[in-house]
């Protein structure tokens, strides 16, 4: 009995003095562990007579309870102290400047594509896509350019050496117009889409790169006429350039897939060495810049795309995204767009937080 009392006191003292969780665990093993003296003492109760047991049990039980309670309390205290210590050690000085991190920016082409999507979404256009590796049926034939059509030669096409399983030539699409065909075949009419993306032509100088960007537009419905096309382009350019004095010139032209066809020019002037849209291209100090082609979708194209031209009609346009980006943001060499020069990107790039929205301004600068 006195043995148990003194051993319990010694154990409680050791627990109280423990300075680490390891030391505490050693003390637990020595007392309540399988081979600890408290556990062994409890085991002896089984071999006792009922009288002996009644006499011996309370002391052992209370020793066990006291030690278990002390162990729990000390463990909680040590853990709390360890947390305190860790928190003190890991304080962060919020007044320090942020460490220098590599900074990325949104390329002007991506920014302009987002701006386009935002403006056209507001006019009820959905965004459609198609493959950059096309077959010649979608890129040419279905757009009313059969194998012998001279316009094919003007496209400076990159061909792949292999053909498709059906024997069609495989190429890098030379314009976004094949997406018109794919969208009409997939969705039928009425339809209202834009298709921004990369296109490829074997051509290179200050204003031409072998890869560049276009946005295709297509509207098919029952009563669409050239007036809708003109209104749509004018409304788009006013929203895109964020000014009302945009003058467009629609020039008669020829594309196999539109009839009639018109080329779209915009008036601009040179201000402080920078081209700025606005004003009439024929006015003194002003000029016209060609931005793309457009027209009423040729009936043959509607037929290729599975639509009945006596029921459906519409317009299509294709604009050079890089050109309108240059005009809006004042770059003068197209090649710099694709050099990946960090200094150029730092200067002309956009903050990823600068999402174009119609309410906040589609082209707000970071
Ligand atoms: N696909 C033509 C081009 O790349 C542009 C265009 C698109 C013209 C749609 C008319 C209609 O030159």
CSV table of C-alpha atoms and ligand atoms in Angstrom, one decimal:
chain,number,residue,atom,x,y,z
A,1,UNK,CA,0.0,0.0,0.0
A,2,UNK,CA,2.7,2.6,1.0
A,3,UNK,CA,4.6,1.2,-1.9
A,4,UNK,CA,1.9,2.2,-4.2
A,5,UNK,CA,1.4,5.6,-2.6
A,6,UNK,CA,5.1,6.4,-2.9
A,7,UNK,CA,5.5,5.1,-6.4
A,8,UNK,CA,2.4,7.1,-7.4
A,9,UNK,CA,3.9,10.2,-5.9
A,10,UNK,CA,7.2,9.6,-7.7
A,11,UNK,CA,5.4,9.0,-11.0
A,12,UNK,CA,3.3,12.2,-10.7
A,13,UNK,CA,6.5,14.2,-9.9
A,14,UNK,CA,8.2,12.7,-12.9
A,15,UNK,CA,5.2,13.6,-15.1
A,16,UNK,CA,5.2,17.1,-13.8
A,17,UNK,CA,8.9,17.5,-14.5
A,18,UNK,CA,8.7,16.1,-18.0
A,19,UNK,CA,9.9,18.7,-20.5
A,20,UNK,CA,9.2,16.8,-23.8
A,21,UNK,CA,6.5,14.6,-25.3
A,22,UNK,CA,9.2,11.8,-25.5
A,23,UNK,CA,10.0,12.0,-21.8
A,24,UNK,CA,6.3,11.9,-21.1
A,25,UNK,CA,5.8,8.9,-23.3
A,26,UNK,CA,8.6,7.1,-21.4
A,27,UNK,CA,6.8,7.8,-18.2
A,28,UNK,CA,3.5,6.5,-19.5
A,29,UNK,CA,5.2,3.2,-20.6
A,30,UNK,CA,6.7,2.8,-17.2
A,31,UNK,CA,3.3,3.2,-15.4
A,32,UNK,CA,0.3,2.5,-17.6
A,33,UNK,CA,2.1,0.7,-20.5
A,34,UNK,CA,1.6,-3.0,-20.9
A,35,UNK,CA,4.5,-3.8,-18.7
A,36,UNK,CA,4.2,-0.7,-16.5
A,37,UNK,CA,4.0,-1.2,-12.8
A,38,UNK,CA,0.4,0.0,-12.5
A,39,UNK,CA,-0.8,-2.5,-15.2
A,40,UNK,CA,1.2,-5.3,-13.5
A,41,UNK,CA,-0.4,-4.4,-10.1
A,42,UNK,CA,-3.8,-4.4,-11.7
A,43,UNK,CA,-3.1,-7.9,-13.0
A,44,UNK,CA,-2.4,-9.2,-9.5
A,45,UNK,CA,-6.0,-8.5,-8.5
A,46,UNK,CA,-7.2,-11.4,-10.5
A,47,UNK,CA,-5.3,-13.9,-8.3
A,48,UNK,CA,-6.6,-12.5,-5.0
A,49,UNK,CA,-9.4,-13.7,-2.9
A,50,UNK,CA,-12.5,-11.4,-2.9
A,51,UNK,CA,-11.5,-9.9,0.5
A,52,UNK,CA,-8.0,-9.2,-0.5
A,53,UNK,CA,-9.2,-7.7,-3.7
A,54,UNK,CA,-11.6,-5.4,-2.0
A,55,UNK,CA,-8.8,-4.2,0.2
A,56,UNK,CA,-6.2,-3.7,-2.5
A,57,UNK,CA,-8.1,-2.6,-5.5
A,58,UNK,CA,-9.1,1.0,-4.6
A,59,UNK,CA,-5.5,2.1,-4.1
A,60,UNK,CA,-4.4,0.7,-7.4
A,61,UNK,CA,-7.4,2.0,-9.2
A,62,UNK,CA,-6.9,5.5,-7.8
A,63,UNK,CA,-3.2,5.4,-8.6
A,64,UNK,CA,-4.1,4.5,-12.2
A,65,UNK,CA,-6.7,7.3,-12.5
A,66,UNK,CA,-4.4,9.9,-11.0
A,67,UNK,CA,-1.5,9.0,-13.3
A,68,UNK,CA,-3.7,8.9,-16.4
A,69,UNK,CA,-5.1,12.3,-15.6
A,70,UNK,CA,-1.7,13.7,-15.0
A,71,UNK,CA,-0.4,12.3,-18.3
A,72,UNK,CA,-3.3,13.8,-20.2
A,73,UNK,CA,-2.9,17.2,-18.6
A,74,UNK,CA,0.8,17.3,-19.2
A,75,UNK,CA,0.4,16.1,-22.8
A,76,UNK,CA,-2.0,19.0,-23.5
A,77,UNK,CA,0.3,21.5,-21.8
A,78,UNK,CA,3.4,20.3,-23.8
A,79,UNK,CA,1.5,20.4,-27.1
A,80,UNK,CA,0.1,23.9,-26.4
A,81,UNK,CA,3.6,25.0,-25.6
A,82,UNK,CA,5.0,23.5,-28.7
A,83,UNK,CA,2.4,25.3,-30.8
A,84,UNK,CA,3.1,28.6,-29.1
A,85,UNK,CA,6.7,28.1,-29.8
A,86,UNK,CA,6.1,27.3,-33.5
A,87,UNK,CA,3.8,30.3,-33.9
A,88,UNK,CA,6.4,32.5,-32.4
A,89,UNK,CA,9.1,31.1,-34.6
A,90,UNK,CA,7.0,31.3,-37.9
A,91,UNK,CA,5.7,34.9,-37.7
A,92,UNK,CA,5.5,36.6,-41.0
A,93,UNK,CA,6.4,40.3,-41.4
A,94,UNK,CA,3.6,41.6,-43.5
A,95,UNK,CA,5.3,44.9,-44.0
A,96,UNK,CA,8.1,43.3,-46.0
A,97,UNK,CA,7.9,43.8,-49.8
A,98,UNK,CA,6.8,40.8,-51.9
A,99,UNK,CA,9.7,38.8,-53.2
A,100,UNK,CA,10.5,39.5,-56.9
A,101,UNK,CA,8.6,36.9,-58.9
A,102,UNK,CA,8.7,36.3,-62.7
A,103,UNK,CA,5.9,38.3,-64.2
A,104,UNK,CA,3.8,37.2,-67.1
A,105,UNK,CA,1.4,39.2,-69.2
A,106,UNK,CA,-1.4,38.6,-71.6
A,107,UNK,CA,-0.3,38.9,-75.2
A,108,UNK,CA,-2.1,41.6,-77.2
A,109,UNK,CA,-3.5,39.0,-79.6
A,110,UNK,CA,-5.1,37.1,-76.7
A,111,UNK,CA,-6.4,40.3,-75.2
A,112,UNK,CA,-8.0,41.3,-78.5
A,113,UNK,CA,-9.5,37.9,-78.9
A,114,UNK,CA,-11.1,38.3,-75.5
A,115,UNK,CA,-12.3,41.8,-76.5
A,116,UNK,CA,-13.8,40.4,-79.7
A,117,UNK,CA,-15.6,37.6,-77.9
A,118,UNK,CA,-17.0,40.0,-75.3
A,119,UNK,CA,-18.4,42.5,-77.9
A,120,UNK,CA,-19.8,39.8,-80.2
A,121,UNK,CA,-21.3,37.9,-77.3
A,122,UNK,CA,-23.3,41.0,-76.5
A,123,UNK,CA,-24.6,41.0,-80.1
A,124,UNK,CA,-25.7,37.4,-79.7
A,125,UNK,CA,-22.8,35.6,-81.3
A,126,UNK,CA,-21.4,32.3,-80.0
A,127,UNK,CA,-17.7,31.3,-80.3
A,128,UNK,CA,-17.0,28.4,-82.7
A,129,UNK,CA,-13.8,26.6,-83.3
A,130,UNK,CA,-12.3,24.3,-85.9
A,131,UNK,CA,-9.0,22.5,-86.4
A,132,UNK,CA,-5.8,24.3,-87.6
A,133,UNK,CA,-4.8,21.1,-89.5
A,134,UNK,CA,-7.6,21.0,-92.1
A,135,UNK,CA,-8.5,19.0,-95.2
A,136,UNK,CA,-8.8,20.7,-98.5
A,137,UNK,CA,-12.5,20.0,-98.7
A,138,UNK,CA,-13.3,22.3,-95.7
A,139,UNK,CA,-10.6,24.8,-96.5
A,140,UNK,CA,-11.3,25.1,-100.2
A,141,UNK,CA,-13.9,22.9,-102.0
A,142,UNK,CA,-16.8,23.6,-99.7
A,143,UNK,CA,-16.0,27.3,-99.9
A,144,UNK,CA,-16.6,27.1,-103.6
A,145,UNK,CA,-13.0,26.7,-104.6
A,146,UNK,CA,-12.8,23.4,-106.5
A,147,UNK,CA,-9.4,21.8,-107.4
A,148,UNK,CA,-8.8,24.0,-110.3
A,149,UNK,CA,-9.9,27.3,-108.8
A,150,UNK,CA,-7.2,30.0,-109.3
A,151,UNK,CA,-7.9,31.4,-105.8
A,152,UNK,CA,-6.3,28.2,-104.3
A,153,UNK,CA,-3.0,29.3,-105.7
A,154,UNK,CA,-3.2,32.7,-104.1
A,155,UNK,CA,-3.5,31.2,-100.7
A,156,UNK,CA,0.2,30.1,-100.4
A,157,UNK,CA,-0.9,27.0,-98.7
A,158,UNK,CA,1.3,24.8,-96.4
A,159,UNK,CA,0.5,21.2,-97.4
A,160,UNK,CA,1.3,18.0,-95.4
A,161,UNK,CA,2.9,15.1,-97.4
A,162,UNK,CA,0.1,12.7,-96.3
A,163,UNK,CA,-3.6,12.6,-97.3
A,164,UNK,CA,-6.6,11.8,-95.2
A,165,UNK,CA,-8.1,8.3,-95.2
A,166,UNK,CA,-10.6,9.5,-97.8
A,167,UNK,CA,-7.8,10.8,-100.0
A,168,UNK,CA,-8.2,14.5,-99.2
A,169,UNK,CA,-5.2,16.7,-99.1
A,170,UNK,CA,-4.2,17.8,-95.6
A,171,UNK,CA,-3.1,21.4,-95.0
A,172,UNK,CA,-2.7,24.1,-92.4
A,173,UNK,CA,-5.9,26.2,-92.8
A,174,UNK,CA,-5.2,29.3,-94.8
A,175,UNK,CA,-8.2,31.2,-93.2
A,176,UNK,CA,-10.9,30.7,-90.6
A,177,UNK,CA,-13.6,30.3,-93.2
A,178,UNK,CA,-13.6,26.5,-93.0
A,179,UNK,CA,-15.1,27.0,-89.5
A,180,UNK,CA,-18.2,28.4,-91.3
A,181,UNK,CA,-18.7,25.1,-93.0
A,182,UNK,CA,-18.1,23.1,-89.9
A,183,UNK,CA,-20.5,25.2,-87.8
A,184,UNK,CA,-23.3,25.1,-90.4
A,185,UNK,CA,-22.9,21.3,-90.8
A,186,UNK,CA,-22.9,20.8,-87.0
A,187,UNK,CA,-25.6,23.3,-86.1
A,188,UNK,CA,-27.7,24.1,-89.2
A,189,UNK,CA,-29.5,27.4,-89.4
A,190,UNK,CA,-30.3,29.9,-88.0
A,191,UNK,CA,-26.8,30.5,-86.8
A,192,UNK,CA,-24.7,33.4,-85.4
A,193,UNK,CA,-21.0,32.7,-84.7
A,194,UNK,CA,-17.6,34.1,-84.6
A,195,UNK,CA,-14.5,31.9,-84.9
A,196,UNK,CA,-11.2,33.5,-83.8
A,197,UNK,CA,-8.0,31.5,-84.4
A,198,UNK,CA,-4.6,30.9,-86.0
A,199,UNK,CA,-4.2,30.7,-89.8
A,200,UNK,CA,-1.2,29.9,-91.9
A,201,UNK,CA,0.2,31.1,-95.2
A,202,UNK,CA,3.7,30.8,-96.7
A,203,UNK,CA,4.4,34.5,-96.6
A,204,UNK,CA,6.7,36.8,-94.6
A,205,UNK,CA,7.6,40.5,-94.4
A,206,UNK,CA,6.9,43.4,-92.1
A,207,UNK,CA,3.1,43.0,-92.4
A,208,UNK,CA,2.9,39.3,-93.1
A,209,UNK,CA,3.9,36.3,-90.9
A,210,UNK,CA,3.5,32.7,-91.8
A,211,UNK,CA,1.1,32.3,-88.9
A,212,UNK,CA,-1.4,35.0,-88.1
A,213,UNK,CA,-4.8,35.4,-86.6
A,214,UNK,CA,-8.3,35.9,-88.1
A,215,UNK,CA,-11.7,36.2,-86.7
A,216,UNK,CA,-14.5,34.8,-88.9
A,217,UNK,CA,-18.1,35.9,-88.5
A,218,UNK,CA,-21.1,34.1,-89.8
A,219,UNK,CA,-24.8,35.0,-89.6
A,220,UNK,CA,-27.4,32.8,-91.4
A,221,UNK,CA,-31.1,33.4,-91.1
A,222,UNK,CA,-34.2,34.0,-93.3
A,223,UNK,CA,-34.0,37.7,-94.0
A,224,UNK,CA,-30.4,38.7,-93.7
A,225,UNK,CA,-29.0,41.4,-96.2
A,226,UNK,CA,-25.9,43.5,-96.7
A,227,UNK,CA,-27.3,46.2,-94.4
A,228,UNK,CA,-27.1,43.8,-91.5
A,229,UNK,CA,-23.4,43.1,-92.4
A,230,UNK,CA,-22.6,46.8,-92.5
A,231,UNK,CA,-24.4,47.6,-89.2
A,232,UNK,CA,-22.7,44.6,-87.5
A,233,UNK,CA,-19.2,45.7,-88.6
A,234,UNK,CA,-19.8,49.3,-87.7
A,235,UNK,CA,-21.2,48.5,-84.3
A,236,UNK,CA,-18.3,46.1,-83.6
A,237,UNK,CA,-15.6,48.6,-84.6
A,238,UNK,CA,-17.2,51.4,-82.6
A,239,UNK,CA,-17.2,49.1,-79.5
A,240,UNK,CA,-13.7,47.8,-80.2
A,241,UNK,CA,-12.0,51.1,-80.8
A,242,UNK,CA,-14.2,52.8,-78.2
A,243,UNK,CA,-15.0,55.8,-80.3
A,244,UNK,CA,-18.0,56.8,-82.4
A,245,UNK,CA,-16.3,58.5,-85.3
A,246,UNK,CA,-15.4,55.3,-87.1
A,247,UNK,CA,-15.8,55.4,-90.9
A,248,UNK,CA,-15.9,52.1,-92.7
A,249,UNK,CA,-15.6,51.8,-96.5
A,250,UNK,CA,-17.0,48.7,-98.1
A,251,UNK,CA,-15.2,48.2,-101.4
A,252,UNK,CA,-16.6,45.8,-104.1
A,253,UNK,CA,-14.3,42.8,-104.3
A,254,UNK,CA,-14.3,39.1,-105.0
A,255,UNK,CA,-14.2,36.0,-102.9
A,256,UNK,CA,-15.4,32.6,-104.2
A,257,UNK,CA,-17.5,32.0,-101.1
A,258,UNK,CA,-19.4,35.3,-101.0
A,259,UNK,CA,-21.6,37.0,-103.5
A,260,UNK,CA,-21.5,40.0,-103.6
A,261,UNK,CA,-18.2,40.4,-101.9
A,262,UNK,CA,-16.9,43.5,-100.2
A,263,UNK,CA,-13.6,44.4,-98.7
A,264,UNK,CA,-13.7,46.4,-95.4
A,265,UNK,CA,-11.5,49.4,-95.0
A,266,UNK,CA,-11.4,51.7,-92.0
A,267,UNK,CA,-10.3,55.4,-92.0
A,268,UNK,CA,-7.3,56.4,-89.9
A,269,UNK,CA,-4.8,59.2,-89.5
A,270,UNK,CA,-1.2,59.4,-88.3
A,271,UNK,CA,-1.1,61.2,-85.0
A,272,UNK,CA,2.3,61.7,-83.3
A,273,UNK,CA,3.8,58.9,-85.3
A,274,UNK,CA,1.0,56.5,-84.4
A,275,UNK,CA,-1.9,55.3,-86.5
A,276,UNK,CA,-5.3,56.2,-85.0
A,277,UNK,CA,-8.6,55.1,-86.4
A,278,UNK,CA,-11.3,57.6,-87.0
A,279,UNK,CA,-12.3,60.1,-89.6
A,280,UNK,CA,-12.8,59.8,-93.3
A,281,UNK,CA,-10.0,58.1,-95.2
A,282,UNK,CA,-10.3,60.5,-98.1
A,283,UNK,CA,-10.0,63.6,-95.9
A,284,UNK,CA,-6.6,65.4,-95.9
A,285,UNK,CA,-4.2,63.6,-93.6
A,286,UNK,CA,-6.3,60.5,-93.5
A,287,UNK,CA,-6.0,57.1,-95.2
A,288,UNK,CA,-7.8,53.8,-95.4
A,289,UNK,CA,-6.5,50.5,-93.9
A,290,UNK,CA,-7.8,47.2,-95.1
A,291,UNK,CA,-9.1,45.1,-92.3
A,292,UNK,CA,-10.6,42.1,-94.0
A,293,UNK,CA,-13.1,40.6,-96.4
A,294,UNK,CA,-16.8,40.0,-96.2
A,295,UNK,CA,-20.0,39.5,-98.2
A,296,UNK,CA,-23.2,37.6,-98.5
A,297,UNK,CA,-22.6,33.8,-98.2
A,298,UNK,CA,-22.6,32.3,-101.7
A,299,UNK,CA,-25.5,29.9,-102.4
A,300,UNK,CA,-23.1,27.2,-103.4
A,301,UNK,CA,-21.5,27.4,-100.0
A,302,UNK,CA,-24.8,27.0,-98.2
A,303,UNK,CA,-25.5,23.9,-100.4
A,304,UNK,CA,-22.1,22.4,-99.5
A,305,UNK,CA,-23.0,23.1,-95.8
A,306,UNK,CA,-26.3,21.3,-96.2
A,307,UNK,CA,-28.6,24.3,-96.1
A,308,UNK,CA,-31.3,25.2,-98.7
A,309,UNK,CA,-30.3,28.5,-100.3
A,310,UNK,CA,-33.9,29.3,-101.2
A,311,UNK,CA,-34.7,29.3,-97.5
A,312,UNK,CA,-31.5,30.5,-95.8
A,313,UNK,CA,-29.2,33.4,-96.5
A,314,UNK,CA,-26.6,35.4,-94.6
A,315,UNK,CA,-23.3,37.2,-94.4
A,316,UNK,CA,-19.8,36.3,-93.4
A,317,UNK,CA,-16.7,38.3,-92.7
A,318,UNK,CA,-13.0,37.6,-92.0
A,319,UNK,CA,-10.9,40.2,-90.2
A,320,UNK,CA,-7.2,40.2,-89.4
A,321,UNK,CA,-6.9,40.2,-85.6
A,322,UNK,CA,-3.2,41.2,-85.6
A,323,UNK,CA,-4.0,44.2,-87.8
A,324,UNK,CA,-6.8,45.5,-85.6
A,325,UNK,CA,-4.6,44.9,-82.6
A,326,UNK,CA,-1.8,46.9,-84.1
A,327,UNK,CA,-4.2,49.7,-85.0
A,328,UNK,CA,-5.7,49.8,-81.5
A,329,UNK,CA,-2.6,49.5,-79.4
A,330,UNK,CA,-0.1,51.3,-81.7
A,331,UNK,CA,2.4,48.6,-82.7
A,332,UNK,CA,4.0,49.0,-86.2
A,333,UNK,CA,5.8,45.7,-86.8
A,334,UNK,CA,3.8,42.5,-87.0
A,335,UNK,CA,6.9,40.3,-86.6
A,336,UNK,CA,7.5,41.5,-83.0
A,337,UNK,CA,4.1,39.9,-82.1
A,338,UNK,CA,5.7,36.4,-82.5
A,339,UNK,CA,9.3,37.0,-81.3
A,340,UNK,CA,8.5,36.2,-77.7
A,341,UNK,CA,10.7,39.1,-76.6
A,342,UNK,CA,10.1,39.7,-72.9
A,343,UNK,CA,10.7,43.5,-73.2
A,344,UNK,CA,8.0,43.8,-75.9
A,345,UNK,CA,5.6,41.7,-73.9
A,346,UNK,CA,6.3,43.7,-70.7
A,347,UNK,CA,5.5,46.9,-72.7
A,348,UNK,CA,2.5,45.8,-74.8
A,349,UNK,CA,1.2,42.9,-72.7
A,350,UNK,CA,-1.9,43.1,-70.4
A,351,UNK,CA,-2.5,42.2,-66.8
A,352,UNK,CA,-4.3,38.9,-66.4
A,353,UNK,CA,-6.6,40.8,-64.0
A,354,UNK,CA,-7.6,43.2,-66.8
A,355,UNK,CA,-10.6,41.3,-68.2
A,356,UNK,CA,-12.3,43.1,-71.0
A,357,UNK,CA,-15.9,43.9,-70.2
A,358,UNK,CA,-18.3,46.1,-71.9
A,359,UNK,CA,-19.2,48.0,-68.8
A,360,UNK,CA,-15.6,48.7,-67.7
A,361,UNK,CA,-14.2,49.2,-71.2
A,362,UNK,CA,-13.1,46.4,-73.5
A,363,UNK,CA,-9.6,47.7,-73.7
A,364,UNK,CA,-8.7,49.2,-70.3
A,365,UNK,CA,-4.9,49.3,-69.9
A,366,UNK,CA,-3.2,47.8,-66.9
B,1,LIG,N1,-11.4,34.1,-95.8
B,1,LIG,C1,-11.1,35.4,-96.4
B,1,LIG,C2,-9.6,35.7,-96.4
B,1,LIG,O1,-8.9,35.0,-95.6
B,1,LIG,C3,-11.8,36.5,-95.8
B,1,LIG,C4,-13.3,36.4,-95.9
B,1,LIG,C5,-14.1,35.8,-94.9
B,1,LIG,C6,-14.0,37.0,-96.9
B,1,LIG,C7,-15.4,35.7,-95.0
B,1,LIG,C8,-15.4,36.9,-97.1
B,1,LIG,C9,-16.1,36.3,-96.1
B,1,LIG,O2,-9.1,36.5,-97.1
